[in-house]
CSV table of C-alpha atoms in Angstrom, one decimal:
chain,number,residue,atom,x,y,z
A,152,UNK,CA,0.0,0.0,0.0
A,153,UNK,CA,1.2,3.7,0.1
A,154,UNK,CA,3.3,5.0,2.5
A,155,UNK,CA,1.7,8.1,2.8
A,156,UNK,CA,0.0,9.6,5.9
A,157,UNK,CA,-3.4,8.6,7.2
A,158,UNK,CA,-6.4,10.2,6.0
A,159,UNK,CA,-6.6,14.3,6.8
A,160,UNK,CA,-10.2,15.1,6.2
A,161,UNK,CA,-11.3,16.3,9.4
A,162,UNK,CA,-15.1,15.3,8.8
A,163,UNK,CA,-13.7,11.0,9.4
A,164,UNK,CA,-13.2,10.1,12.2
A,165,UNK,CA,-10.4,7.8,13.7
A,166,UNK,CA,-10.1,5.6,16.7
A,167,UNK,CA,-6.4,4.7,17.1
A,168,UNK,CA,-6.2,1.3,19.2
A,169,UNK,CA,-3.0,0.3,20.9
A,170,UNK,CA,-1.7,-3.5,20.5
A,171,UNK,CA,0.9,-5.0,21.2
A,172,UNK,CA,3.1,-6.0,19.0
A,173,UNK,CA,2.7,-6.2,15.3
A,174,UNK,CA,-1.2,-6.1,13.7
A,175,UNK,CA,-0.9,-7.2,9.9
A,176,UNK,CA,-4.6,-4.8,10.3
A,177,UNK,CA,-3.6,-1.5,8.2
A,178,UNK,CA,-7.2,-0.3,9.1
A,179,UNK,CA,-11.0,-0.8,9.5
A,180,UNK,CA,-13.3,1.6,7.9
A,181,UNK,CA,-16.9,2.2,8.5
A,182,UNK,CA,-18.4,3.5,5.3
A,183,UNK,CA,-21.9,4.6,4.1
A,184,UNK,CA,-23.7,4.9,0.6
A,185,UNK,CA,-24.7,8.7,0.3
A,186,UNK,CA,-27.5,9.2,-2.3
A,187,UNK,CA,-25.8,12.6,-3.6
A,188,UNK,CA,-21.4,12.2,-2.8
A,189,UNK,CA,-21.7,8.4,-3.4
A,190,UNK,CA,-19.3,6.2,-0.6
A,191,UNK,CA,-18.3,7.8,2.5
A,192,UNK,CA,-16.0,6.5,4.9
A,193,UNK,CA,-17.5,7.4,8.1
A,194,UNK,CA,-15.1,6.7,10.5
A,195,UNK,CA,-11.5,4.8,10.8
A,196,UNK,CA,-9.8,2.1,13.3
A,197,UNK,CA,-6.4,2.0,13.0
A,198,UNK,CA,-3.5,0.4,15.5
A,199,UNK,CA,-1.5,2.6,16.7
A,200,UNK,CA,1.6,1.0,16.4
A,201,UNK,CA,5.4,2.1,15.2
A,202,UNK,CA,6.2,2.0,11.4
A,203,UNK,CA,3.0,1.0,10.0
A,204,UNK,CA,2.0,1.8,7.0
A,205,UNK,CA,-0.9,3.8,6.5
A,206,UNK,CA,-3.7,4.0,3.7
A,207,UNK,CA,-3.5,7.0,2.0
A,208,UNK,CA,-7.5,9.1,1.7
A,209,UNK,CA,-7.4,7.8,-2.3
A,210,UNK,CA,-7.1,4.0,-1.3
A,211,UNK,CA,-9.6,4.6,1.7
A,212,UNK,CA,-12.0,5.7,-0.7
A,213,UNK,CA,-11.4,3.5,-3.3
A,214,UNK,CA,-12.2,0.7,-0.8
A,215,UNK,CA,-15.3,2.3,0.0
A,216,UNK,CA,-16.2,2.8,-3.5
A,217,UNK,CA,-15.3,-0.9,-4.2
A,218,UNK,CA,-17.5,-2.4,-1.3
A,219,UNK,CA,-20.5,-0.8,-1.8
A,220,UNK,CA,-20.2,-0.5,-5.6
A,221,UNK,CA,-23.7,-2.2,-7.0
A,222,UNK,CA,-25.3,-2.6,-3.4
A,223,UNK,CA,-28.0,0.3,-4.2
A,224,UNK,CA,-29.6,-1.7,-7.3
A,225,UNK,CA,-28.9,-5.0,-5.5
A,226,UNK,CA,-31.4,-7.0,-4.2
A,227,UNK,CA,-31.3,-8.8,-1.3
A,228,UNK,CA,-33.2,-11.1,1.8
A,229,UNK,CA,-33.9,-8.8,4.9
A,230,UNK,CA,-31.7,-8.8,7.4
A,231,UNK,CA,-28.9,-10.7,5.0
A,232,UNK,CA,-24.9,-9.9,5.8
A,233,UNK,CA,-22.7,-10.4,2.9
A,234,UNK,CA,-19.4,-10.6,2.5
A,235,UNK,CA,-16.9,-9.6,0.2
A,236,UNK,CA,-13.0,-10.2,-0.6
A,237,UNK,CA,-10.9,-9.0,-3.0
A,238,UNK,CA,-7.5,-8.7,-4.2
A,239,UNK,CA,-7.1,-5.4,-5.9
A,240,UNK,CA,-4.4,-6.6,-8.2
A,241,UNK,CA,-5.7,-3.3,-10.3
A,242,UNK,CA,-4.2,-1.0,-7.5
A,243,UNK,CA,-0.6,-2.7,-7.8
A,244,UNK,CA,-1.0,-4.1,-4.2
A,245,UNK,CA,1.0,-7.0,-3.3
A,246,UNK,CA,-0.5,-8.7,-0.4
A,247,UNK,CA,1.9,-10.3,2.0
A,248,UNK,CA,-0.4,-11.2,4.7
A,249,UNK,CA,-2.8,-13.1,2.5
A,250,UNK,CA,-1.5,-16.9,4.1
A,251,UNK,CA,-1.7,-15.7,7.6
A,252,UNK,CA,-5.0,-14.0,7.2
A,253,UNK,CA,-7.1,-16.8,5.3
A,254,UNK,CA,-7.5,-19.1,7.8
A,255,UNK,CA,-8.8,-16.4,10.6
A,256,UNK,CA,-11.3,-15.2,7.9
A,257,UNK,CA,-14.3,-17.4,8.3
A,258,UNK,CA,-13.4,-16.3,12.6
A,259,UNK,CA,-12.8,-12.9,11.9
A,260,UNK,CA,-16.4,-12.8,9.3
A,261,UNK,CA,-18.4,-14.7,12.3
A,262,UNK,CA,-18.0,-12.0,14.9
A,263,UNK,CA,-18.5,-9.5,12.7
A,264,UNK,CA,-21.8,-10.7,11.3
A,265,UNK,CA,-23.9,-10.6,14.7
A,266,UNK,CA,-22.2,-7.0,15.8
A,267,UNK,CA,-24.0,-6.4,12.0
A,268,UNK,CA,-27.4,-7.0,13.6
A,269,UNK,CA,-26.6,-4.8,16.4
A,270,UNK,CA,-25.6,-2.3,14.7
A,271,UNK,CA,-28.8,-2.2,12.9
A,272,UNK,CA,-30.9,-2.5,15.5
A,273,UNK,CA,-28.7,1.2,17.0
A,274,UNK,CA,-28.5,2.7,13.4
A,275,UNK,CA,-33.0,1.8,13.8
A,276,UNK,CA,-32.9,3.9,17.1
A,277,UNK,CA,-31.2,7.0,16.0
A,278,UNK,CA,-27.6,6.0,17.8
A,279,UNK,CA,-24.3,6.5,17.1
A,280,UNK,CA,-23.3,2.6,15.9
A,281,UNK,CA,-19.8,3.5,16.5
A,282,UNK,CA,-19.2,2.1,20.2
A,283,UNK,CA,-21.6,-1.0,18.9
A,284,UNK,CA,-19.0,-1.8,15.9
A,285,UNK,CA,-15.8,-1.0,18.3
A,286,UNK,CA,-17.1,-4.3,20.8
A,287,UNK,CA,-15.7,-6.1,18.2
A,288,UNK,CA,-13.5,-4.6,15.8
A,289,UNK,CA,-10.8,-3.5,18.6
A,290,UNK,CA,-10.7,-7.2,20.1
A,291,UNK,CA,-10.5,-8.8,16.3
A,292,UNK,CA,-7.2,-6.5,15.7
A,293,UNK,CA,-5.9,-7.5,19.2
A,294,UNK,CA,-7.0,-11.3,18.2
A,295,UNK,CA,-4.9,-10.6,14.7
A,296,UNK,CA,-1.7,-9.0,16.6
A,297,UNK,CA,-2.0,-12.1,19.5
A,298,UNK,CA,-2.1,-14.7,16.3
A,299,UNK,CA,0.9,-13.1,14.4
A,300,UNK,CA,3.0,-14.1,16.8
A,301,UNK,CA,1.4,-17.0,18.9
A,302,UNK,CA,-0.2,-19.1,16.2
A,303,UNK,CA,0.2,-22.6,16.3
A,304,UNK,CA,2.4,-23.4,13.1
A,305,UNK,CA,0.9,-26.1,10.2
A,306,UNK,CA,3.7,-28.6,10.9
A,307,UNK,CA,4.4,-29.4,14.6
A,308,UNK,CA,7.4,-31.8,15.8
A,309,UNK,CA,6.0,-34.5,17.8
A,310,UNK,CA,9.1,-34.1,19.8
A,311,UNK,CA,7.5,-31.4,20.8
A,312,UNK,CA,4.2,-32.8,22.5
A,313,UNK,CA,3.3,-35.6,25.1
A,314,UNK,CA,3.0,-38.1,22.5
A,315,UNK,CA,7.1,-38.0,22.5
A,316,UNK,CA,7.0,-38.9,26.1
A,317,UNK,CA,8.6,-42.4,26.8
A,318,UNK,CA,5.9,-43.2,28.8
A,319,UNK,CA,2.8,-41.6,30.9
A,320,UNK,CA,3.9,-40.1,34.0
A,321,UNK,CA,3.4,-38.3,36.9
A,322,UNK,CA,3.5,-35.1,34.5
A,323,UNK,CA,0.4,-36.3,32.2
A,324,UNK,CA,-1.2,-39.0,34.0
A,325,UNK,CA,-2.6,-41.8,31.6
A,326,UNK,CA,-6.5,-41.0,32.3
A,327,UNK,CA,-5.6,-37.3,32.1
A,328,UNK,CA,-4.6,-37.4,28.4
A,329,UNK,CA,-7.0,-40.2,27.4
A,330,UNK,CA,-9.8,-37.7,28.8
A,331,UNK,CA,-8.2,-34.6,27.3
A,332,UNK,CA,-8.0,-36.2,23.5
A,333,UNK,CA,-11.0,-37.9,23.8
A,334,UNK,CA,-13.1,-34.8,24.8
A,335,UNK,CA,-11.2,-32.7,22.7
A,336,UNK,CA,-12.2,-35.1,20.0
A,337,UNK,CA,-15.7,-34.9,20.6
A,338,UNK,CA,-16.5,-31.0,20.7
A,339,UNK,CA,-15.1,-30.8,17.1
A,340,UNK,CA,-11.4,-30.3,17.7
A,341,UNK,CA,-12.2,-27.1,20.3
A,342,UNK,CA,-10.1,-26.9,23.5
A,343,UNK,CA,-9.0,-24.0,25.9
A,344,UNK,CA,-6.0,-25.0,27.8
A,345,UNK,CA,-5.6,-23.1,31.6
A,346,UNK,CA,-2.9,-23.4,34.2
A,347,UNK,CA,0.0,-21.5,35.5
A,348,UNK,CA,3.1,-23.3,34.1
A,349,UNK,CA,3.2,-21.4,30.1
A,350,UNK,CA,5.4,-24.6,29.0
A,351,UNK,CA,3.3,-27.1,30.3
A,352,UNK,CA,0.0,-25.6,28.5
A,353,UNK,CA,1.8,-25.3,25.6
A,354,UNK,CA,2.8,-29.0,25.3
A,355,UNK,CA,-1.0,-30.1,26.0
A,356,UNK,CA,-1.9,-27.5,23.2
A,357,UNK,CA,0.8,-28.6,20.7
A,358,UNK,CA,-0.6,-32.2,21.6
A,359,UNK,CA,-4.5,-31.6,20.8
A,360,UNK,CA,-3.3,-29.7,17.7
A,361,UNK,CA,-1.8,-32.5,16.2
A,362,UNK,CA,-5.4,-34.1,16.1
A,363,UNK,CA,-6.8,-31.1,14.0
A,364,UNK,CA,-5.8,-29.9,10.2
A,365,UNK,CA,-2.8,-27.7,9.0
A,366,UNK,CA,-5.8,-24.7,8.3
A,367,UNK,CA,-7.3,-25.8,11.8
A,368,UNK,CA,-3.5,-25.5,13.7
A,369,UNK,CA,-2.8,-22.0,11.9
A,370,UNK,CA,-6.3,-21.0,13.9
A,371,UNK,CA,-5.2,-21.8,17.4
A,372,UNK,CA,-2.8,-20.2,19.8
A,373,UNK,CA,-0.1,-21.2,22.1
A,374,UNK,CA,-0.1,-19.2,25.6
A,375,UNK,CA,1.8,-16.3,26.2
A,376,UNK,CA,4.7,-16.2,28.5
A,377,UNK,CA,4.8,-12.6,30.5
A,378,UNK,CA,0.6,-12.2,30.5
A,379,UNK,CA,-2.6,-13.8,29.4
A,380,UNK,CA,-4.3,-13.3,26.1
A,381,UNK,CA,-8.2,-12.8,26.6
A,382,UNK,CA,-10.6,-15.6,25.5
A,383,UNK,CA,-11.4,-15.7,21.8
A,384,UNK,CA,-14.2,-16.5,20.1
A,385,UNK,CA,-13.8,-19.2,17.1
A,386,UNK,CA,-9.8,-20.5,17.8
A,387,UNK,CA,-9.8,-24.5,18.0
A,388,UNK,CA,-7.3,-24.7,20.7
A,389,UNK,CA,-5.8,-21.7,22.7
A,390,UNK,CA,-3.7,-21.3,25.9
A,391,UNK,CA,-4.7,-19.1,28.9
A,392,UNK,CA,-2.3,-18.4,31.5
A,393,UNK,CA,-4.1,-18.5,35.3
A,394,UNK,CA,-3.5,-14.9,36.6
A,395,UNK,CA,-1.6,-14.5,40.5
A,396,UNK,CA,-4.7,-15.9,42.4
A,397,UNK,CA,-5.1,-19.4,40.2
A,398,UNK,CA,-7.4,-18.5,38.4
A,399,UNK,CA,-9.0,-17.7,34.7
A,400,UNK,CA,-12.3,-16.0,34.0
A,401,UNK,CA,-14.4,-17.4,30.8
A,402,UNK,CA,-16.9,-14.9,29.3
A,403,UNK,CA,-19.6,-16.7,29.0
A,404,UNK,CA,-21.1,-14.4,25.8
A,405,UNK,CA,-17.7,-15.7,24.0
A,406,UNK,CA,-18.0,-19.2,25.0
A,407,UNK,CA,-21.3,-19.7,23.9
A,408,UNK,CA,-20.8,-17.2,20.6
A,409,UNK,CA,-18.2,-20.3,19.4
A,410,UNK,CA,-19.1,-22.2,15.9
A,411,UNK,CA,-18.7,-25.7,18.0
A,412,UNK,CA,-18.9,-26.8,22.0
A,413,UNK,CA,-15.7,-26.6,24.1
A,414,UNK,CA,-13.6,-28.9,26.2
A,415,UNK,CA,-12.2,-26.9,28.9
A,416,UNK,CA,-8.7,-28.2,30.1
A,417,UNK,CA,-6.8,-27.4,33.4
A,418,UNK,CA,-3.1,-28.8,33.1
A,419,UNK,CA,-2.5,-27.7,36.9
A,420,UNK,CA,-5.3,-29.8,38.5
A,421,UNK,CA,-5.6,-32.7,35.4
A,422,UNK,CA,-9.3,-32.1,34.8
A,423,UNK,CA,-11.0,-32.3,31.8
A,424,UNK,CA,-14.6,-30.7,31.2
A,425,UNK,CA,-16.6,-30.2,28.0
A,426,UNK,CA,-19.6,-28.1,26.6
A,427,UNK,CA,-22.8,-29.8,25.5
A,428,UNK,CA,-22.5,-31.5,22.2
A,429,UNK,CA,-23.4,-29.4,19.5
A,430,UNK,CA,-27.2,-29.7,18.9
A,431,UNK,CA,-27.7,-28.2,22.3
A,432,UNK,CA,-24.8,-25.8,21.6
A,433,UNK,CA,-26.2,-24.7,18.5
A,434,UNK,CA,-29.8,-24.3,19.8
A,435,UNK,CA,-28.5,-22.4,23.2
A,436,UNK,CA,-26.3,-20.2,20.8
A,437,UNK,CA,-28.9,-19.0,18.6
A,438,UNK,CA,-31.7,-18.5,21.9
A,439,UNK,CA,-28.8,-16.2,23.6
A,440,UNK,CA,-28.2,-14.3,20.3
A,441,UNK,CA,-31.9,-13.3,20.1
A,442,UNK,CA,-32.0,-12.3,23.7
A,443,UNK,CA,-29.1,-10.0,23.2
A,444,UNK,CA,-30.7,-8.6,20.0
A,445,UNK,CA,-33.8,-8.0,21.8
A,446,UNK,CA,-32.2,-6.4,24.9
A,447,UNK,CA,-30.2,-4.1,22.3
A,448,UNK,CA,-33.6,-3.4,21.0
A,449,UNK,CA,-35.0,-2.3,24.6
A,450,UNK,CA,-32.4,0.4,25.6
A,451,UNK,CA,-32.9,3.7,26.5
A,452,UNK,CA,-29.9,5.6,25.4
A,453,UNK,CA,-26.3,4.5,23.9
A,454,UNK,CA,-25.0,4.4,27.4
A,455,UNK,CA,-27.3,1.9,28.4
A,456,UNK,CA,-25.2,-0.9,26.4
A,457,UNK,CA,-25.7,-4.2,27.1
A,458,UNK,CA,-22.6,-5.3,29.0
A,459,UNK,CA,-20.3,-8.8,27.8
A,460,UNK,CA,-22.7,-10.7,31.0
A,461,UNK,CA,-25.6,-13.0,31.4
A,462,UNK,CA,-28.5,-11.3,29.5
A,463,UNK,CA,-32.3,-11.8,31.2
A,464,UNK,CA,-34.5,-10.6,29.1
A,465,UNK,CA,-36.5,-13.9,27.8
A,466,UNK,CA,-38.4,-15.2,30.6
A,467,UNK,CA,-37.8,-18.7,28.6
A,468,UNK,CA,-34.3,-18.8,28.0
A,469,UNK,CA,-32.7,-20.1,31.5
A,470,UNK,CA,-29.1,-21.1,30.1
A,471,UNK,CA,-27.1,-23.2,32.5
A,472,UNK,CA,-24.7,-21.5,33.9
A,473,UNK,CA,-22.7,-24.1,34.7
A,474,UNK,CA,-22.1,-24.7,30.8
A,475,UNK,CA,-18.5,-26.9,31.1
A,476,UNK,CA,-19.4,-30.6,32.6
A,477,UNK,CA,-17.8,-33.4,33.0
A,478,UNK,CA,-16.9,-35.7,30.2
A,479,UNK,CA,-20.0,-38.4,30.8
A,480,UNK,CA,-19.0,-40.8,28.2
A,481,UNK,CA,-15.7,-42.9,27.7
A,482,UNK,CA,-14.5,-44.5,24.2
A,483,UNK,CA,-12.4,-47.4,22.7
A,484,UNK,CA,-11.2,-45.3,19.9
A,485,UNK,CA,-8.5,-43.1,22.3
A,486,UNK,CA,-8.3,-45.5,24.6
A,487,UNK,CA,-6.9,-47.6,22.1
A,488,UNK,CA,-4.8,-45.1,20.4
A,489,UNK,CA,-2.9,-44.5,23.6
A,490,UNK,CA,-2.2,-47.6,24.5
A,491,UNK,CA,-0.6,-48.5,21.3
A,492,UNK,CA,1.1,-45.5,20.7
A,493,UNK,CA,3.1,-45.8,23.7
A,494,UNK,CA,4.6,-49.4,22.9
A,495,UNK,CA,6.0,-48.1,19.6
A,496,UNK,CA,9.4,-46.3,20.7
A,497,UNK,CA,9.9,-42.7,21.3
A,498,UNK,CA,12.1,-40.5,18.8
A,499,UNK,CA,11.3,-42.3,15.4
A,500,UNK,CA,8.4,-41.5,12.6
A,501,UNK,CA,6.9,-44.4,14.0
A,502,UNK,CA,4.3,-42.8,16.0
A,503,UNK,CA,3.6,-40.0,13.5
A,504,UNK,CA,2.9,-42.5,11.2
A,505,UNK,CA,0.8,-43.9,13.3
A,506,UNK,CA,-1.4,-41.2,14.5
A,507,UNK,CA,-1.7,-39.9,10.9
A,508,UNK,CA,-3.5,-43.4,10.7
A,509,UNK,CA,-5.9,-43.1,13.4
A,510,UNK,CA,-7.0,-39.5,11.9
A,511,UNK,CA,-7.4,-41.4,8.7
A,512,UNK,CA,-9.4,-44.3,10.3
A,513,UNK,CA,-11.7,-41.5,12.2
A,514,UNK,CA,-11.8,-40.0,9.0
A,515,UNK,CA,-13.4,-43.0,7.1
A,516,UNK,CA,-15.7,-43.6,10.0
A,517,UNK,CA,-17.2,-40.4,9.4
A,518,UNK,CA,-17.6,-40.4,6.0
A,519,UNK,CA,-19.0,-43.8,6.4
A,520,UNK,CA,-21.3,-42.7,8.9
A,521,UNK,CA,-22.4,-39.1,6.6
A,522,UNK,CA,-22.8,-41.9,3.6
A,523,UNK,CA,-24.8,-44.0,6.1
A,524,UNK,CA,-27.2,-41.4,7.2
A,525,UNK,CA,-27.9,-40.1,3.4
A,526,UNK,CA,-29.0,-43.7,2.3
A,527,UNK,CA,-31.2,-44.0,5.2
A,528,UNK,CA,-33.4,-40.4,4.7
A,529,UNK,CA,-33.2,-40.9,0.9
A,530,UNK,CA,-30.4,-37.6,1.2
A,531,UNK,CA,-32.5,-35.8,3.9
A,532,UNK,CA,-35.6,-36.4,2.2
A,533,UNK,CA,-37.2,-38.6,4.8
A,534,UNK,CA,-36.2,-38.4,8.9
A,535,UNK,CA,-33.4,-40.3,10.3
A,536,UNK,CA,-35.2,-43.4,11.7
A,537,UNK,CA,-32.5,-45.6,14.0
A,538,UNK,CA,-30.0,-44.4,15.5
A,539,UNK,CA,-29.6,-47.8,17.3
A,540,UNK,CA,-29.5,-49.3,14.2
A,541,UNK,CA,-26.8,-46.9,13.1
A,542,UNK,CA,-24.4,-47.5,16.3
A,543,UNK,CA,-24.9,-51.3,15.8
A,544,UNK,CA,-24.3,-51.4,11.7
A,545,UNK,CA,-21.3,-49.1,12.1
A,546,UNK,CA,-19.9,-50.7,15.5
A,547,UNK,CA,-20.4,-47.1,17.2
A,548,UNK,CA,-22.3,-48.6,20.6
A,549,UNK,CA,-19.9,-47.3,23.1
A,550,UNK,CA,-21.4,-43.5,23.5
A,551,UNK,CA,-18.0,-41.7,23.3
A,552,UNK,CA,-17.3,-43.3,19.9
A,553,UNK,CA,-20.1,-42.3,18.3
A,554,UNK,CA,-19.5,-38.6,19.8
A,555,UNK,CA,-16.3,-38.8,18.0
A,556,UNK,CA,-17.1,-39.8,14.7
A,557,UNK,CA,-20.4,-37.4,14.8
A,558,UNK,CA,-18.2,-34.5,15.5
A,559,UNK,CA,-15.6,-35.9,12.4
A,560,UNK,CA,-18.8,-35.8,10.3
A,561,UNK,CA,-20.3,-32.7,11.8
A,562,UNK,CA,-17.0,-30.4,10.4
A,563,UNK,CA,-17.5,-32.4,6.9
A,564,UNK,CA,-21.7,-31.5,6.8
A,565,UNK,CA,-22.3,-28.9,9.1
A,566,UNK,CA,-25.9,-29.7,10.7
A,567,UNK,CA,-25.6,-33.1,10.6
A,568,UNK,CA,-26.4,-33.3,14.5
A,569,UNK,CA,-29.1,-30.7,14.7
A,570,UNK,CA,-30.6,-33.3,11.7
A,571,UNK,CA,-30.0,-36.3,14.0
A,572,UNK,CA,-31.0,-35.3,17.2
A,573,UNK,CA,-32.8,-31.9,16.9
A,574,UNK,CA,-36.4,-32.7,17.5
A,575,UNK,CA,-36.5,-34.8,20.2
A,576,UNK,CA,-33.7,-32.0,22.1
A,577,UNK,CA,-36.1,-29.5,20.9
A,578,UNK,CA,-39.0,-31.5,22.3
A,579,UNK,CA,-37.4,-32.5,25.6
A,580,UNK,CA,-36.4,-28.6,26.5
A,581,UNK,CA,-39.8,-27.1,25.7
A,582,UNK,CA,-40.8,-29.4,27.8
A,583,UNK,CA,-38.3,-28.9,30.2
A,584,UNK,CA,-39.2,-24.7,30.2
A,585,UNK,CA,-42.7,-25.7,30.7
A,586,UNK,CA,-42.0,-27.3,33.7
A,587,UNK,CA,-39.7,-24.5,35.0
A,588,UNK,CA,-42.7,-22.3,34.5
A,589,UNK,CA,-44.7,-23.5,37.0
């Protein structure tokens, strides 16, 4: 981009945001249609960091111009968020960042599509939308700075997790890591890793990352030495540091806000907890979203903000607050894969080999299982009948298997719990909110 300085029209606005570190983020622009000047940029976040360089006002504008060129004529649903990307190879720009950003795009489009709808919903009362949009623009060019220099890389050296270990010790107790893989397994490859000793969380973290994909391990994060990062919505697996007193704060909003469940680890105490699977996660998620729109809706003044807590305004929606549990069902398939993997010997390709065959065998067991389900519903035509039937056909009876290999298919067919499960789960907690009511 040009190295000229930032915009000088006085009528934009700018909030500089200090990060630390480097933010591959040049800026974030706000920009309007105006039915007689055309796009205006109406105001500008930019990190305030040394020798960056800044977008001069021609490229601001032309980005304006390029987003909201054809959106006047356009039609679309109601309420419908789009996104667009480009690469202006017209403008000369070589992008350097393009590897390192593509994998956080899908995160970064997430949490920007629901502070959309609030935004909305202040543009609709007359309010200034710009301390709406900043919720989450500032924290996404923190999460980019944090993931510059913490990401988990595509290739990790086994040598570098437990798996290298001769054996199971005192350090990672056996049930520990059969727990922590298993669980970590069946929320979709999503973990948070807590506890006070940086190295230790980051060997547990390099450890579950070797069970997700290269595009997967570039979206997690390995702990920070000298201070905690916050929580982030949409990583796989991320390490928080404990602060002085023991102890690590989860906001529930960004929990919940997540694409899949959560297994929640604690290296320092060797206990293992998970979300609820992701039928119920889903269906919680999108309860909580509406409760937060319609609270947004309610407010006063633009002071009167919704803060990131527990939000009461549906006299139906009673989330449990207690949202990590314990891991209720135990499998064969980790079990298994840890007692093998420990008799081949330490310090060879052997057990990288070896593990690259389980993923493949989990793999094939939920593409089996996807294949399975379509045959049976005539491709979603009809409702899924068995699911006994289904865990005996595929050899899936022991519950934590089946949890696995459902959370394998869930990533390849998104849905494909809600589709299997959803009415009865719908059923039983309308039922269950009846009851309450009384």
């Amino acid at each position: 981009m040009s190295s000229g300085g930032p915009p000088q029209s006085p009528a934009v606005a700018k909030t500089e945001v200090a990060l630390e570190g480097e933010c591959p983020l040049l800026a974030a622009t706000f920009a309007y249609w105006d039915n007689i000047l055309g796009p205006r940029v109406h105001h500008i976040w930019a990190p305030k960091c040394d020798h960056l360089v800044f977008l001069s006002d021609g490229e601001v504008t032309f980005l304006a111009n390029h987003t909201l060129n054809g959106e006047i004529l356009r039609s679309a649903e109601c309420g419908a968020v789009d996104v667009k990307f480009f690469v202006l190879a017209e403008k000369g720009v070589i992008i350097t960042e393009l590897a390192f950003y593509l994998p956080l795009h899908n995160i970064c489009v997430e949490r920007l599509k629901h502070v959309i709808r609030k935004g909305r919903i202040w543009m609709q009362k007359g309010y200034n939308i710009i301390s709406v949009l900043s919720l989450e623009i500032i924290p996404i060019m923190e999460l980019l700075a944090s993931m510059k220099t913490h990401s988990v890389p595509e290739d990790i050296d086994i040598k570098d997790t437990v798996l290298n270990d001769d054996d199971i010790g005192d350090s990672c107790h056996e049930d520990f890591l059969h727990k922590a893989i298993s669980s970590h397994l069946q929320t979709c490859g999503c973990s948070i890793v807590v506890g006070s000793n940086p190295e230790k969380i980051n060997k547990i973290v390099r450890t579950l990352c070797l069970f997700l994909t290269p595009t997967e391990r570039r979206c997690s994060r390995l702990c920070r030495a000298e201070a905690s990062f916050r929580y982030d919505t949409g990583l796989f697996v991320q390490g928080l540091l404990k602060d002085s007193t023991g102890s690590f704060v989860l906001p529930f909003r960004q929990v919940l806000y997540s694409t899949y469940p959560t297994t929640h680890i604690d290296v320092d105490v060797n206990t293992v907890k998970q979300m609820p699977p992701c039928h119920e996660h889903v269906y919680n998620q999108r309860r909580y979203m509406r409760s937060e729109l319609s609270a947004l809706w309610k407010t006063d003044s633009e002071e009167d903000i919704p803060p990131d807590t527990i939000i009461h305004t549906s006299e139906t929606f009673t989330p449990d607050l207690n949202i990590f549990q314990d891991v209720a069902h135990r499998d064969t398939l980790v079990k298994s894969f840890i007692d093998e993997v420990f008799m081949l010997k330490p310090g060879l390709s052997l057990r990288s080999t070896f593990l690259a065959q389980f993923l493949l065998l989990l793999h094939r067991k939920a593409l089996t299982l996807l294949k399975y389900i379509e045959d049976d519903t005539q491709k979603g035509q009809k409702s899924f009948r068995s699911l006994r039937n289904l865990k005996t056909d595929l050899d899936l009876t022991v519950e934590g298997d089946l949890n696995i290999v459902m959370a394998f298919a869930e990533k390849l067919r998104g849905g494909l719990h809600s589709f299997v499960f959803g009415k009865p789960f719908y059923t039983s907690v309308q039922e269950r909110d009846a009851l309450l009511s009384f």
